[in-house]
mmCIF file of C-alpha atoms and ligand atoms in Angstrom:
data_model
loop_
_atom_site.group_PDB
_atom_site.id
_atom_site.type_symbol
_atom_site.label_atom_id
_atom_site.label_comp_id
_atom_site.label_asym_id
_atom_site.label_seq_id
_atom_site.Cartn_x
_atom_site.Cartn_y
_atom_site.Cartn_z
ATOM 1 C CA MET Y 1 -72.589 -55.951 205.407
ATOM 2 C CA ARG Y 2 -70.378 -58.773 204.071
ATOM 3 C CA LEU Y 3 -70.799 -59.225 200.330
ATOM 4 C CA ALA Y 4 -70.445 -62.469 198.422
ATOM 5 C CA GLN Y 5 -66.959 -63.228 197.117
ATOM 6 C CA ARG Y 6 -68.179 -63.314 193.536
ATOM 7 C CA VAL Y 7 -68.852 -59.582 193.687
ATOM 8 C CA SER Y 8 -65.174 -58.931 194.330
ATOM 9 C CA ARG Y 9 -64.374 -60.705 191.056
ATOM 10 C CA ILE Y 10 -66.082 -57.983 189.010
ATOM 11 C CA GLY Y 11 -65.582 -54.222 188.748
ATOM 12 C CA GLU Y 12 -67.620 -51.269 187.618
ATOM 13 C CA SER Y 13 -67.720 -50.846 183.872
ATOM 14 C CA ALA Y 14 -65.294 -48.070 182.861
ATOM 15 C CA THR Y 15 -67.700 -47.143 180.071
ATOM 16 C CA LEU Y 16 -70.269 -46.270 182.723
ATOM 17 C CA ARG Y 17 -67.735 -44.313 184.759
ATOM 18 C CA VAL Y 18 -66.991 -41.919 181.917
ATOM 19 C CA SER Y 19 -70.660 -41.501 181.022
ATOM 20 C CA ARG Y 20 -71.507 -40.805 184.673
ATOM 21 C CA ARG Y 21 -68.922 -38.021 184.821
ATOM 22 C CA ALA Y 22 -70.176 -36.681 181.462
ATOM 23 C CA SER Y 23 -73.738 -36.554 182.859
ATOM 24 C CA GLN Y 24 -72.477 -34.817 185.986
ATOM 25 C CA LEU Y 25 -70.744 -32.113 183.921
ATOM 26 C CA ARG Y 26 -73.835 -31.740 181.762
ATOM 27 C CA ALA Y 27 -75.992 -31.268 184.871
ATOM 28 C CA GLU Y 28 -73.595 -28.461 185.839
ATOM 29 C CA GLY Y 29 -74.358 -26.770 182.514
ATOM 30 C CA VAL Y 30 -71.258 -27.862 180.550
ATOM 31 C CA ASP Y 31 -71.918 -28.500 176.819
ATOM 32 C CA VAL Y 32 -70.439 -32.015 176.711
ATOM 33 C CA LEU Y 33 -70.048 -33.713 173.335
ATOM 34 C CA ASP Y 34 -70.488 -37.374 174.126
ATOM 35 C CA LEU Y 35 -68.604 -39.736 171.819
ATOM 36 C CA GLY Y 36 -68.574 -42.320 174.578
ATOM 37 C CA VAL Y 37 -72.073 -43.646 174.149
ATOM 38 C CA GLY Y 38 -72.795 -47.153 172.976
ATOM 39 C CA GLU Y 39 -76.316 -46.556 171.795
ATOM 40 C CA PRO Y 40 -77.950 -45.246 168.621
ATOM 41 C CA ASP Y 41 -78.949 -41.576 168.679
ATOM 42 C CA PHE Y 42 -82.086 -42.415 166.656
ATOM 43 C CA ASP Y 43 -85.552 -42.845 168.099
ATOM 44 C CA SER Y 44 -87.086 -46.312 167.854
ATOM 45 C CA PRO Y 45 -89.031 -46.716 164.587
ATOM 46 C CA ARG Y 46 -92.525 -45.234 164.718
ATOM 47 C CA VAL Y 47 -94.199 -48.512 163.671
ATOM 48 C CA VAL Y 48 -92.506 -50.299 166.563
ATOM 49 C CA VAL Y 49 -93.633 -47.731 169.110
ATOM 50 C CA GLU Y 50 -97.187 -47.895 167.759
ATOM 51 C CA ALA Y 51 -97.200 -51.699 167.939
ATOM 52 C CA ALA Y 52 -96.144 -51.665 171.591
ATOM 53 C CA ARG Y 53 -98.719 -48.979 172.375
ATOM 54 C CA ALA Y 54 -101.437 -51.074 170.732
ATOM 55 C CA ALA Y 55 -100.273 -54.188 172.621
ATOM 56 C CA LEU Y 56 -100.568 -52.289 175.899
ATOM 57 C CA SER Y 57 -104.040 -50.992 175.023
ATOM 58 C CA ASP Y 58 -105.075 -54.521 174.063
ATOM 59 C CA GLY Y 59 -104.157 -55.775 177.525
ATOM 60 C CA MET Y 60 -100.821 -57.413 176.760
ATOM 61 C CA THR Y 61 -99.740 -56.752 180.307
ATOM 62 C CA ARG Y 62 -99.229 -60.223 181.726
ATOM 63 C CA TYR Y 63 -96.389 -62.723 181.971
ATOM 64 C CA THR Y 64 -95.495 -64.330 178.676
ATOM 65 C CA PRO Y 65 -94.022 -67.810 178.187
ATOM 66 C CA VAL Y 66 -90.483 -67.885 179.649
ATOM 67 C CA PRO Y 67 -88.646 -68.150 176.287
ATOM 68 C CA GLY Y 68 -90.789 -65.427 174.709
ATOM 69 C CA ILE Y 69 -94.032 -65.227 172.752
ATOM 70 C CA GLN Y 70 -94.378 -67.868 170.052
ATOM 71 C CA PRO Y 71 -94.911 -65.447 167.106
ATOM 72 C CA LEU Y 72 -91.646 -63.659 167.938
ATOM 73 C CA ARG Y 73 -89.706 -66.918 168.264
ATOM 74 C CA GLN Y 74 -91.189 -68.040 164.947
ATOM 75 C CA ALA Y 75 -90.358 -64.751 163.231
ATOM 76 C CA LEU Y 76 -86.773 -64.855 164.520
ATOM 77 C CA ALA Y 77 -86.314 -68.430 163.295
ATOM 78 C CA ALA Y 78 -87.798 -67.482 159.903
ATOM 79 C CA ARG Y 79 -85.459 -64.498 159.624
ATOM 80 C CA TYR Y 80 -82.309 -66.553 160.258
ATOM 81 C CA GLN Y 81 -83.602 -69.264 157.949
ATOM 82 C CA SER Y 82 -84.101 -66.829 155.077
ATOM 83 C CA ALA Y 83 -80.993 -64.672 155.709
ATOM 84 C CA TYR Y 84 -78.471 -67.457 156.461
ATOM 85 C CA SER Y 85 -80.233 -70.802 155.780
ATOM 86 C CA ALA Y 86 -80.024 -71.524 159.500
ATOM 87 C CA PRO Y 87 -81.686 -74.791 160.522
ATOM 88 C CA TRP Y 88 -83.293 -73.345 163.629
ATOM 89 C CA GLY Y 89 -87.011 -73.377 164.451
ATOM 90 C CA ALA Y 90 -89.020 -71.441 167.022
ATOM 91 C CA GLY Y 91 -88.072 -73.984 169.697
ATOM 92 C CA ASP Y 92 -84.359 -73.267 169.250
ATOM 93 C CA VAL Y 93 -84.462 -69.665 170.464
ATOM 94 C CA VAL Y 94 -84.990 -67.950 173.806
ATOM 95 C CA VAL Y 95 -85.956 -64.267 173.773
ATOM 96 C CA THR Y 96 -84.084 -62.515 176.584
ATOM 97 C CA VAL Y 97 -83.899 -59.195 178.417
ATOM 98 C CA GLY Y 98 -81.363 -57.832 175.919
ATOM 99 C CA ALA Y 99 -78.336 -59.655 174.518
ATOM 100 C CA LYS Y 100 -76.619 -58.904 177.814
ATOM 101 C CA ALA Y 101 -78.979 -61.210 179.699
ATOM 102 C CA ALA Y 102 -78.591 -63.867 176.991
ATOM 103 C CA LEU Y 103 -74.820 -63.815 177.458
ATOM 104 C CA PHE Y 104 -75.112 -63.808 181.239
ATOM 105 C CA GLU Y 105 -77.504 -66.754 181.222
ATOM 106 C CA LEU Y 106 -75.211 -68.575 178.799
ATOM 107 C CA ALA Y 107 -72.220 -68.039 181.102
ATOM 108 C CA LEU Y 108 -74.190 -69.532 183.990
ATOM 109 C CA ALA Y 109 -75.460 -72.385 181.830
ATOM 110 C CA LEU Y 110 -72.133 -73.396 180.286
ATOM 111 C CA PHE Y 111 -69.217 -72.753 182.632
ATOM 112 C CA ASP Y 112 -67.846 -74.208 185.813
ATOM 113 C CA ILE Y 113 -65.137 -72.759 188.019
ATOM 114 C CA GLY Y 114 -61.778 -72.784 186.239
ATOM 115 C CA ASP Y 115 -63.151 -73.230 182.719
ATOM 116 C CA GLU Y 116 -61.424 -71.085 180.113
ATOM 117 C CA VAL Y 117 -63.170 -68.986 177.487
ATOM 118 C CA VAL Y 118 -61.128 -67.527 174.647
ATOM 119 C CA ILE Y 119 -62.002 -63.987 173.531
ATOM 120 C CA PRO Y 120 -60.335 -61.989 170.768
ATOM 121 C CA SER Y 121 -59.367 -58.663 172.308
ATOM 122 C CA PRO Y 122 -59.932 -55.733 172.636
ATOM 123 C CA SER Y 123 -63.374 -56.924 173.618
ATOM 124 C CA TRP Y 124 -66.661 -55.648 174.984
ATOM 125 C CA VAL Y 125 -66.360 -54.863 178.702
ATOM 126 C CA SER Y 126 -69.010 -57.275 179.935
ATOM 127 C CA PHE Y 127 -67.597 -60.501 178.439
ATOM 128 C CA PRO Y 128 -64.758 -60.968 180.949
ATOM 129 C CA GLU Y 129 -66.826 -59.711 183.883
ATOM 130 C CA GLN Y 130 -69.733 -62.045 183.172
ATOM 131 C CA LEU Y 131 -67.341 -64.965 182.787
ATOM 132 C CA ARG Y 132 -65.565 -64.201 186.066
ATOM 133 C CA PHE Y 133 -68.909 -63.874 187.767
ATOM 134 C CA ALA Y 134 -69.686 -67.422 186.604
ATOM 135 C CA GLY Y 135 -66.271 -68.584 187.874
ATOM 136 C CA ALA Y 136 -64.719 -69.007 184.410
ATOM 137 C CA GLU Y 137 -61.481 -67.433 183.210
ATOM 138 C CA PRO Y 138 -61.353 -65.180 180.133
ATOM 139 C CA VAL Y 139 -58.310 -65.770 177.921
ATOM 140 C CA ASP Y 140 -57.529 -62.789 175.681
ATOM 141 C CA VAL Y 141 -56.139 -63.225 172.194
ATOM 142 C CA PRO Y 142 -55.081 -59.857 170.782
ATOM 143 C CA THR Y 143 -56.197 -58.716 167.356
ATOM 144 C CA ASP Y 144 -53.932 -56.430 165.344
ATOM 145 C CA PRO Y 145 -54.742 -52.729 164.768
ATOM 146 C CA ASP Y 146 -52.673 -52.824 161.556
ATOM 147 C CA ASP Y 147 -54.919 -55.649 160.361
ATOM 148 C CA GLY Y 148 -58.039 -53.532 161.109
ATOM 149 C CA PHE Y 149 -58.528 -55.631 164.302
ATOM 150 C CA ARG Y 150 -59.757 -58.502 162.101
ATOM 151 C CA ILE Y 151 -60.488 -61.672 164.009
ATOM 152 C CA ARG Y 152 -58.248 -64.437 162.663
ATOM 153 C CA ALA Y 153 -58.864 -68.120 163.369
ATOM 154 C CA GLU Y 154 -55.284 -69.275 163.842
ATOM 155 C CA PRO Y 155 -54.250 -67.330 166.979
ATOM 156 C CA VAL Y 156 -57.591 -68.128 168.596
ATOM 157 C CA ILE Y 157 -57.167 -71.864 167.941
ATOM 158 C CA LYS Y 158 -53.589 -71.681 169.272
ATOM 159 C CA ALA Y 159 -54.957 -70.410 172.595
ATOM 160 C CA PHE Y 160 -57.071 -73.571 173.151
ATOM 161 C CA THR Y 161 -56.103 -75.715 176.137
ATOM 162 C CA ASP Y 162 -57.677 -78.728 177.852
ATOM 163 C CA ARG Y 163 -59.720 -76.294 179.913
ATOM 164 C CA THR Y 164 -61.175 -74.286 176.991
ATOM 165 C CA ARG Y 165 -64.947 -74.592 176.945
ATOM 166 C CA ALA Y 166 -65.920 -71.794 174.571
ATOM 167 C CA VAL Y 167 -64.841 -68.987 172.267
ATOM 168 C CA ILE Y 168 -66.745 -65.697 172.105
ATOM 169 C CA ILE Y 169 -66.646 -64.037 168.694
ATOM 170 C CA ASN Y 170 -68.085 -60.546 168.566
ATOM 171 C CA SER Y 171 -68.269 -59.516 164.911
ATOM 172 C CA PRO Y 172 -68.584 -56.659 164.143
ATOM 173 C CA CYS Y 173 -66.723 -55.879 167.332
ATOM 174 C CA ASN Y 174 -67.389 -53.396 170.079
ATOM 175 C CA PRO Y 175 -65.014 -51.499 170.565
ATOM 176 C CA THR Y 176 -62.877 -51.905 167.420
ATOM 177 C CA GLY Y 177 -65.359 -52.313 164.562
ATOM 178 C CA GLY Y 178 -63.229 -55.314 163.486
ATOM 179 C CA VAL Y 179 -64.948 -58.255 161.826
ATOM 180 C CA ILE Y 180 -64.276 -61.915 161.102
ATOM 181 C CA GLY Y 181 -64.250 -63.167 157.516
ATOM 182 C CA ALA Y 182 -66.299 -66.172 156.381
ATOM 183 C CA GLY Y 183 -63.145 -68.286 155.882
ATOM 184 C CA ASP Y 184 -61.783 -67.642 159.377
ATOM 185 C CA LEU Y 185 -65.197 -68.185 160.943
ATOM 186 C CA GLU Y 186 -65.513 -71.542 159.226
ATOM 187 C CA LEU Y 187 -61.995 -72.657 160.218
ATOM 188 C CA LEU Y 188 -62.618 -71.634 163.793
ATOM 189 C CA THR Y 189 -66.035 -73.272 164.030
ATOM 190 C CA ALA Y 190 -64.644 -76.531 162.601
ATOM 191 C CA ALA Y 191 -61.788 -76.439 165.134
ATOM 192 C CA CYS Y 192 -64.263 -75.831 167.966
ATOM 193 C CA ALA Y 193 -66.510 -78.676 166.774
ATOM 194 C CA GLU Y 194 -63.566 -81.084 166.649
ATOM 195 C CA ARG Y 195 -62.693 -80.336 170.282
ATOM 196 C CA GLY Y 196 -66.215 -80.020 171.744
ATOM 197 C CA ILE Y 197 -65.758 -76.282 172.343
ATOM 198 C CA ALA Y 198 -68.785 -73.962 172.021
ATOM 199 C CA LEU Y 199 -68.587 -71.111 169.528
ATOM 200 C CA ILE Y 200 -70.616 -68.210 170.910
ATOM 201 C CA ALA Y 201 -71.200 -65.580 168.226
ATOM 202 C CA ASP Y 202 -72.362 -62.240 169.597
ATOM 203 C CA GLU Y 203 -73.814 -60.621 166.482
ATOM 204 C CA THR Y 204 -75.334 -57.591 168.176
ATOM 205 C CA TYR Y 205 -73.877 -55.327 165.419
ATOM 206 C CA GLU Y 206 -74.731 -57.727 162.585
ATOM 207 C CA ARG Y 207 -76.361 -55.122 160.352
ATOM 208 C CA PHE Y 208 -73.596 -52.528 160.624
ATOM 209 C CA VAL Y 209 -71.034 -53.801 158.130
ATOM 210 C CA TYR Y 210 -69.384 -51.275 155.797
ATOM 211 C CA GLU Y 211 -66.946 -53.497 153.909
ATOM 212 C CA GLY Y 212 -68.071 -56.763 152.340
ATOM 213 C CA GLU Y 213 -70.754 -59.047 153.759
ATOM 214 C CA HIS Y 214 -71.392 -59.990 157.363
ATOM 215 C CA ALA Y 215 -70.160 -63.534 158.077
ATOM 216 C CA SER Y 216 -72.761 -65.014 160.408
ATOM 217 C CA ALA Y 217 -72.271 -68.119 162.521
ATOM 218 C CA ALA Y 218 -75.920 -68.857 161.704
ATOM 219 C CA ALA Y 219 -74.756 -69.963 158.250
ATOM 220 C CA LEU Y 220 -72.663 -72.698 159.909
ATOM 221 C CA ALA Y 221 -75.280 -73.936 162.371
ATOM 222 C CA GLY Y 222 -76.575 -76.535 159.908
ATOM 223 C CA ARG Y 223 -73.150 -78.139 159.654
ATOM 224 C CA TYR Y 224 -72.141 -77.664 163.306
ATOM 225 C CA PRO Y 225 -75.428 -77.808 165.244
ATOM 226 C CA GLU Y 226 -73.771 -78.851 168.516
ATOM 227 C CA THR Y 227 -71.213 -76.060 168.390
ATOM 228 C CA VAL Y 228 -72.825 -72.827 167.232
ATOM 229 C CA ILE Y 229 -74.577 -70.543 169.701
ATOM 230 C CA LEU Y 230 -75.765 -67.204 168.337
ATOM 231 C CA VAL Y 231 -76.672 -64.139 170.385
ATOM 232 C CA GLY Y 232 -78.511 -61.222 168.795
ATOM 233 C CA SER Y 233 -80.185 -58.009 169.872
ATOM 234 C CA PHE Y 234 -82.831 -55.508 168.837
ATOM 235 C CA SER Y 235 -80.980 -52.742 170.696
ATOM 236 C CA LYS Y 236 -78.643 -51.419 168.035
ATOM 237 C CA THR Y 237 -80.245 -52.649 164.785
ATOM 238 C CA TYR Y 238 -83.607 -51.062 165.533
ATOM 239 C CA ALA Y 239 -82.502 -48.314 167.958
ATOM 240 C CA MET Y 240 -84.358 -50.117 170.750
ATOM 241 C CA THR Y 241 -81.810 -50.104 173.588
ATOM 242 C CA GLY Y 242 -84.340 -49.291 176.298
ATOM 243 C CA TRP Y 243 -86.748 -52.018 175.259
ATOM 244 C CA ARG Y 244 -84.343 -54.722 176.442
ATOM 245 C CA ILE Y 245 -84.969 -57.418 173.854
ATOM 246 C CA GLY Y 246 -82.275 -59.874 172.768
ATOM 247 C CA TYR Y 247 -82.202 -63.573 171.990
ATOM 248 C CA VAL Y 248 -80.086 -66.685 171.823
ATOM 249 C CA PHE Y 249 -80.181 -69.599 169.366
ATOM 250 C CA GLY Y 250 -78.340 -72.831 170.088
ATOM 251 C CA PRO Y 251 -78.411 -76.590 170.594
ATOM 252 C CA PRO Y 252 -81.452 -77.938 172.511
ATOM 253 C CA PRO Y 253 -79.684 -78.641 175.849
ATOM 254 C CA VAL Y 254 -78.246 -75.108 175.900
ATOM 255 C CA ILE Y 255 -81.594 -73.533 175.015
ATOM 256 C CA ARG Y 256 -83.319 -75.587 177.737
ATOM 257 C CA ALA Y 257 -80.715 -74.549 180.323
ATOM 258 C CA VAL Y 258 -80.901 -70.858 179.372
ATOM 259 C CA SER Y 259 -84.688 -70.985 179.541
ATOM 260 C CA ASN Y 260 -84.532 -72.651 182.935
ATOM 261 C CA ILE Y 261 -82.186 -69.997 184.300
ATOM 262 C CA GLN Y 262 -84.363 -67.267 182.803
ATOM 263 C CA SER Y 263 -87.442 -68.770 184.465
ATOM 264 C CA HIS Y 264 -85.836 -68.078 187.853
ATOM 265 C CA ALA Y 265 -84.159 -64.786 186.959
ATOM 266 C CA THR Y 266 -86.363 -62.505 184.865
ATOM 267 C CA SER Y 267 -89.306 -64.849 184.050
ATOM 268 C CA ASN Y 268 -89.647 -63.347 180.579
ATOM 269 C CA PRO Y 269 -88.766 -60.240 178.604
ATOM 270 C CA THR Y 270 -91.383 -57.474 178.887
ATOM 271 C CA SER Y 271 -94.597 -58.509 177.140
ATOM 272 C CA PHE Y 272 -95.386 -55.418 175.060
ATOM 273 C CA ALA Y 273 -91.702 -54.912 174.203
ATOM 274 C CA GLN Y 274 -91.851 -58.340 172.560
ATOM 275 C CA SER Y 275 -94.787 -57.109 170.472
ATOM 276 C CA GLY Y 276 -92.701 -54.137 169.404
ATOM 277 C CA ALA Y 277 -89.836 -56.469 168.459
ATOM 278 C CA LEU Y 278 -92.163 -58.607 166.366
ATOM 279 C CA THR Y 279 -93.232 -55.523 164.413
ATOM 280 C CA ALA Y 280 -89.613 -54.394 164.080
ATOM 281 C CA LEU Y 281 -88.777 -57.651 162.282
ATOM 282 C CA ALA Y 282 -91.781 -57.368 159.993
ATOM 283 C CA GLU Y 283 -91.964 -53.652 159.230
ATOM 284 C CA ALA Y 284 -88.906 -51.653 160.270
ATOM 285 C CA GLU Y 285 -86.467 -52.606 157.510
ATOM 286 C CA PRO Y 286 -86.683 -49.170 155.790
ATOM 287 C CA ASP Y 287 -85.782 -47.506 159.126
ATOM 288 C CA VAL Y 288 -82.848 -49.876 159.583
ATOM 289 C CA GLU Y 289 -81.503 -49.162 156.105
ATOM 290 C CA ARG Y 290 -81.769 -45.422 156.664
ATOM 291 C CA MET Y 291 -79.840 -45.709 159.937
ATOM 292 C CA ILE Y 292 -77.127 -47.880 158.388
ATOM 293 C CA ALA Y 293 -76.648 -45.365 155.557
ATOM 294 C CA THR Y 294 -76.305 -42.563 158.122
ATOM 295 C CA TYR Y 295 -73.692 -44.448 160.166
ATOM 296 C CA ARG Y 296 -71.731 -45.082 156.990
ATOM 297 C CA GLN Y 297 -71.757 -41.357 156.092
ATOM 298 C CA ARG Y 298 -70.596 -40.420 159.577
ATOM 299 C CA ARG Y 299 -67.795 -42.959 159.453
ATOM 300 C CA ASP Y 300 -66.652 -41.537 156.137
ATOM 301 C CA VAL Y 301 -66.580 -38.015 157.610
ATOM 302 C CA LEU Y 302 -64.994 -38.962 160.938
ATOM 303 C CA ILE Y 303 -62.073 -41.208 160.028
ATOM 304 C CA PRO Y 304 -60.133 -38.844 157.721
ATOM 305 C CA LYS Y 305 -60.587 -36.018 160.218
ATOM 306 C CA LEU Y 306 -59.308 -38.176 163.092
ATOM 307 C CA ASN Y 307 -56.242 -39.109 161.103
ATOM 308 C CA GLU Y 308 -55.409 -35.426 160.614
ATOM 309 C CA LEU Y 309 -55.114 -34.932 164.379
ATOM 310 C CA PRO Y 310 -51.595 -34.923 165.818
ATOM 311 C CA GLY Y 311 -50.625 -38.212 167.502
ATOM 312 C CA ILE Y 312 -53.832 -40.021 166.507
ATOM 313 C CA SER Y 313 -54.293 -42.706 163.888
ATOM 314 C CA CYS Y 314 -56.930 -45.232 162.926
ATOM 315 C CA ARG Y 315 -58.120 -47.364 160.033
ATOM 316 C CA PRO Y 316 -61.737 -47.133 158.958
ATOM 317 C CA PRO Y 317 -63.719 -49.657 161.025
ATOM 318 C CA ALA Y 318 -65.233 -52.449 158.927
ATOM 319 C CA GLY Y 319 -68.344 -52.544 161.092
ATOM 320 C CA ALA Y 320 -70.326 -51.408 164.182
ATOM 321 C CA PHE Y 321 -70.506 -47.690 165.007
ATOM 322 C CA TYR Y 322 -67.210 -47.342 166.803
ATOM 323 C CA THR Y 323 -63.666 -46.569 165.906
ATOM 324 C CA PHE Y 324 -60.746 -47.392 168.142
ATOM 325 C CA PRO Y 325 -57.924 -44.989 167.278
ATOM 326 C CA ASP Y 326 -54.376 -45.297 168.531
ATOM 327 C CA VAL Y 327 -53.754 -42.208 170.677
ATOM 328 C CA SER Y 328 -50.369 -43.281 172.024
ATOM 329 C CA GLY Y 329 -48.662 -40.565 169.963
ATOM 330 C CA ALA Y 330 -50.537 -37.966 172.006
ATOM 331 C CA LEU Y 331 -49.760 -39.407 175.449
ATOM 332 C CA CYS Y 332 -47.155 -37.716 177.579
ATOM 333 C CA GLY Y 333 -46.456 -36.125 180.969
ATOM 334 C CA ASP Y 334 -49.362 -36.520 183.383
ATOM 335 C CA MET Y 335 -51.448 -37.870 180.494
ATOM 336 C CA SER Y 336 -49.570 -41.122 180.211
ATOM 337 C CA ASP Y 337 -52.353 -43.613 179.543
ATOM 338 C CA SER Y 338 -55.779 -43.909 177.908
ATOM 339 C CA LEU Y 339 -57.669 -43.286 181.155
ATOM 340 C CA ALA Y 340 -55.763 -40.065 181.869
ATOM 341 C CA PHE Y 341 -56.293 -39.034 178.218
ATOM 342 C CA ALA Y 342 -60.070 -39.617 178.410
ATOM 343 C CA GLU Y 343 -60.365 -37.861 181.771
ATOM 344 C CA LYS Y 344 -58.358 -34.825 180.692
ATOM 345 C CA LEU Y 345 -60.210 -34.588 177.376
ATOM 346 C CA LEU Y 346 -63.515 -34.603 179.240
ATOM 347 C CA GLU Y 347 -62.486 -32.092 181.879
ATOM 348 C CA GLU Y 348 -60.639 -29.680 179.570
ATOM 349 C CA ALA Y 349 -62.391 -30.021 176.200
ATOM 350 C CA ALA Y 350 -65.796 -31.412 177.258
ATOM 351 C CA VAL Y 351 -65.506 -34.353 174.867
ATOM 352 C CA ALA Y 352 -66.308 -37.806 176.242
ATOM 353 C CA VAL Y 353 -64.558 -40.894 174.845
ATOM 354 C CA VAL Y 354 -63.959 -44.266 176.494
ATOM 355 C CA PRO Y 355 -60.422 -45.231 177.549
ATOM 356 C CA GLY Y 356 -59.120 -48.286 175.702
ATOM 357 C CA ILE Y 357 -58.042 -49.899 178.952
ATOM 358 C CA ALA Y 358 -61.743 -50.567 179.664
ATOM 359 C CA PHE Y 359 -61.583 -53.023 176.743
ATOM 360 C CA GLY Y 360 -58.164 -54.399 177.615
ATOM 361 C CA ALA Y 361 -56.214 -52.203 175.161
ATOM 362 C CA GLU Y 362 -53.940 -49.425 176.397
ATOM 363 C CA GLY Y 363 -52.955 -46.555 174.067
ATOM 364 C CA HIS Y 364 -56.385 -46.426 172.392
ATOM 365 C CA VAL Y 365 -59.766 -44.824 173.021
ATOM 366 C CA ARG Y 366 -63.189 -45.819 171.757
ATOM 367 C CA ILE Y 367 -65.058 -43.197 169.785
ATOM 368 C CA SER Y 368 -68.687 -43.795 168.933
ATOM 369 C CA PHE Y 369 -70.264 -42.266 165.849
ATOM 370 C CA ALA Y 370 -73.772 -42.777 167.161
ATOM 371 C CA CYS Y 371 -74.176 -38.989 167.214
ATOM 372 C CA SER Y 372 -74.819 -36.365 164.563
ATOM 373 C CA THR Y 373 -72.196 -35.396 161.962
ATOM 374 C CA GLU Y 374 -72.379 -31.857 163.296
ATOM 375 C CA GLU Y 375 -71.523 -33.075 166.816
ATOM 376 C CA LEU Y 376 -68.681 -35.177 165.426
ATOM 377 C CA GLU Y 377 -67.251 -32.167 163.607
ATOM 378 C CA ARG Y 378 -67.487 -29.940 166.676
ATOM 379 C CA ALA Y 379 -65.883 -32.663 168.793
ATOM 380 C CA ILE Y 380 -62.988 -33.017 166.340
ATOM 381 C CA GLU Y 381 -62.374 -29.251 166.515
ATOM 382 C CA ARG Y 382 -62.286 -29.430 170.292
ATOM 383 C CA VAL Y 383 -59.917 -32.407 170.319
ATOM 384 C CA ASP Y 384 -57.665 -30.574 167.863
ATOM 385 C CA ARG Y 385 -57.538 -27.528 170.114
ATOM 386 C CA PHE Y 386 -56.997 -29.740 173.172
ATOM 387 C CA LEU Y 387 -54.105 -31.583 171.530
ATOM 388 C CA SER Y 388 -52.394 -28.401 170.414
ATOM 389 C CA GLY Y 389 -52.248 -27.450 174.101
ATOM 390 C CA VAL Y 390 -50.553 -30.736 175.035
ATOM 391 C CA PRO Y 391 -46.834 -29.911 175.109
ATOM 392 C CA CYS Y 392 -45.412 -33.127 173.701
ATOM 393 C CA ALA Y 393 -47.922 -33.852 170.940
ATOM 394 C CA PRO Y 394 -46.052 -33.937 167.609
HETATM 395 N N1 PLP N 1 -72.909 -57.366 173.054
HETATM 396 C C1 PLP N 1 -72.180 -56.315 172.675
HETATM 397 C C2 PLP N 1 -70.924 -56.557 171.923
HETATM 398 C C3 PLP N 1 -72.573 -55.005 172.999
HETATM 399 O O1 PLP N 1 -71.833 -53.962 172.616
HETATM 400 C C4 PLP N 1 -73.766 -54.831 173.738
HETATM 401 C C5 PLP N 1 -74.202 -53.489 174.153
HETATM 402 O O2 PLP N 1 -73.469 -52.529 174.138
HETATM 403 C C6 PLP N 1 -74.494 -55.953 174.098
HETATM 404 C C7 PLP N 1 -74.049 -57.202 173.751
HETATM 405 C C8 PLP N 1 -75.754 -55.822 174.892
HETATM 406 O O3 PLP N 1 -76.827 -55.478 174.126
HETATM 407 P P1 PLP N 1 -78.310 -55.428 174.723
HETATM 408 O O4 PLP N 1 -78.690 -54.001 174.768
HETATM 409 O O5 PLP N 1 -79.124 -56.226 173.758
HETATM 410 O O6 PLP N 1 -78.273 -56.062 176.073
#
């Protein structure tokens, strides 16, 4: 069967490849410690589960309006209004099948073949693939590990050309945990506004900030209403990955286009999952705060231990639940890059991490601390033992 050319422009996500092999080993009875996962290890909050169960029992089993149920759109608008003084109302948001669908629909809505989209890198695996799928070209602008992978406005602005249509800012960042400061975000948004470039802020990890305050693009939407597009998700904040609820706020023409695309793609996000999301916004804050405190504790345990390992170094991530250590000091012989490192670590020590190359950064791996402190400690012991068997590790 001949496949469409656009399929050849995208590849399988390397994050999925590692997790597939980890599952395979687990099925064979191997006790794999999985630090490769990108999802919370917590259950969804009880109140949220109960709300969805009640919605199902009450017959909420039909199509909903394409952009989502009105109470959820209203509650989202109210949340961004009170948290960031955003000017948005219920009509300025589309609820989507996860943030991933929001970003995909945005790519289809905004870009033509040959358009350029600037992305600070390392970046989440799906940004470049979604853009290529839409015919656009991702343009990477590296962030600096020694600067904690902070996103700085100046190098991003320098990468603008006549073909630049958008910038994607993912703060806090998957995979690095790097963030953007309020000053840089403002400079960048102003520069985008001046040139008619869209600023897409993927704030999926908004609530996981360990140093300072989260700088949200929502706070700039009042001043730059034509420029700011914000994508958010219930997946990580509320431990609701399987529910598939995300959303996008933006200028009216963008919201109309996204809604139109959604009407022909998924119709609407799942009805009773939207009920759960509505309850999450209203009642799950204590659960969220408990989860954030736990991630912070794990980060504080993990980072010093990682830095004690031979050939490995990292700075504490400012946000998200990932760290992106430099492992280049441990690479040698037949383990000469991040993919070989991750594969060997999985096969020989039964610890799964994601090779940095999946995110466009060689010499690093992504480690997730969305697992228990006990698992993290056992994994560190295994990595230590593994590294002491690697002949050229210092
Ligand atoms: N954006 C980033 C940066 C992510 O890391 C992820 C998931 O890993 C998503 C978006 C997708 O989230 P969702 O589960 O809402 O589709």
